[in-house]
Amino acid sequence: YSDDGLTSKEQLAHISLRAQDLRQRQQLVWVHLKQEMRDAHLQVIVAGQLKKAEREWLADYFMDQLFPVLTPIAIDPAHPFPFLPNLGIAMMFRLVQGEKTKHVREQIAVIPLPATLARFIVLPATTKTTTRVIRLEDVIALFIDELFPSYKPTDSAVMRITRDSDLEVHDEAEDLARVFEHAIKRRRRGRVIQVKTLSSISGSMLALIAEHLQVGVDDINLVEEMVGLSHIMQLYDLGPDSLKFTPFQARTPERIQDFGGDCFAAIAAKDILVHHPFESFDVVVRFLRQAAADPNVISIKQTLYRTSDDSPIVRALIEAAEAGKSVTALIELKARFDEEANIKWARDLERAGAQVVYGFVKLKTHAKVSQVIRREDGKLKAYVHLGTGNYHPKTARVYTDLSYFTCDPDISRDVSYFFNFVTGYATPRELKKLVMAPNDLRNRLLDHVAQEIAFAKAGKPANIWAKMNAIVDPILVDALYAASQAGVQIHLVVRGICALRPGVPGLSENIHVKSVIGRFLEHSRIFCFGNSAPLPSDTAKIYIASADWMVRNFDMRVEVMTPIENATVHDQILDQIMNAYMKDDTQSWTLLPDGSYKRIIPTGAGFSAHDYFLANPSLSGRGKALKKIGAAFPSALLPAPEKTAKKTAKTSKKISANKKKPAGKKMSAKKSLPKG
């Protein structure tokens, strides 16, 4: 039984109903989108709407571009049902031959749609302002007689299948990489667990699909408009620029440029926090490229969970290994759907002479850590990168994540212990600053929640701000409920799954949850505890992490949580980043006590966190050119009594008078900055 008293079968039934409701809502959104695109002169049409000239053009297009690629397959004892890959789309036809004679022949045929073909075909322009497109399956149905001469279709269906993609790896595996290679091959032919087709399908065709794919009728999901909605992304490039986000150029931190692009010199001078995608991921790539080329660098250690097909990170590691440096790469083979790419990178790194390890059989290494050891003045100095996101240049363009660079000796030593743990199973006795899962990450968070409860009971300010992708861990959820009942003010920014219900009287009325859904995908994990002061506060305890608050992250993954002690980075995360998310009202949804979300209505012109990050330089990345300008601090919109207690937009005089900073730390700030 689950925590809510349901059996596994009952849970699956509830999930199925909710998923079906979501699928239907997606189809309705697609209907509305088509109308809005039509208003913007981008039309998705069906065969009956084709003009004569368009139909003639399509006839030539079909024979030239589609006919040579398509493979029509008749289903009979000599031609078994074809293999369809996971998430593959195919068309099924019932055909008849000789319907006007006594010898009528019926034939069932399947046409797999190659993934290399565009789902939408752009028709030749008939006007200067309107673009018309038609779906691939509509074109195939229109010219089916070219694929099956002398046959006439009497019934058809479009279907998309989902296969079981779980990989089974036994604990006694001797060569993990080889075991995964075999498992990936088996997964490609995993059993079909779900089929999606249009609700207009006939009962006989539905039965045929169930029979040939060996699924129950209940495993076939019916949708109204289109299967494979992810393909509508192909329409983006066809739309007018007026409907697209304004292009932007990611900033390179000024302080890196002040040091002539020397990452080591910039990091040695002061810790840096790079905020992606507003600040370029190229800083991370440059850090490793510089390490690979620097003769004073003697070793590089790196975790890789997900990366791109043409990863510059891996190329830098290969160059370093070929240059004779000691390179250790922890490659996680259990990164779902990236297993094959990770095996390839592992083989390439091994050929270059790097030490490659695969972590643990039972644990997934999800931490994002890089360490460079450099010889300076006869001594060894460590440079460390700790991130909330993957070492993936492509996703770094659209995911919001944090990259923290430091030379802190305690953190550097902890990172060494971390790598010893994942390479040699040597569990560290004690870490000075970093917090690891599955060792003690959940307990550290629970300790901070308990401390805030104690502050609240003592009549002191008690606050928690946290940002993550998901919160489902029942122990943390119960702890937050207890904190709310004690009077702790809790503000959560949760992009995805939230198992916590805020605003329930007597349980969670002091918990507020919002989800920010905008131009970029929210991915950073930030945890802030007031530490007996209203947030934002210089005395707050702040962490960034690779982990969400989920059971799998606490118990089944190797994760790292990093404390932020540098004053400038502390301000950047709390006063700039978290403050902006709290204030955002143009792309935010608030979670209601019943589990539904309500769109927040902007006040006045509204405030967008993403627009703010695009326009304002980050604190730790400021260089000489921005030293006099400073950076804006958004005034967070918090409920009373916090709103009156928190600090508002700061000036240099207020900072020097009211803020306790380490010696030599001075800042100036304005309410706004010119864009650019």
XYZ file of C-alpha atoms in Angstrom, residues 49 72 245 303 307 486 503 601 608 675:
10
model
C -8.236 21.665 -48.019
C 5.078 -0.627 -47.217
C 11.453 35.380 -28.049
C 31.798 13.542 -13.210
C 26.488 15.604 -22.027
C 5.297 26.107 14.348
C -2.306 26.672 2.505
C -2.050 37.931 -12.381
C 9.703 38.594 -15.083
C 19.419 46.411 -20.931
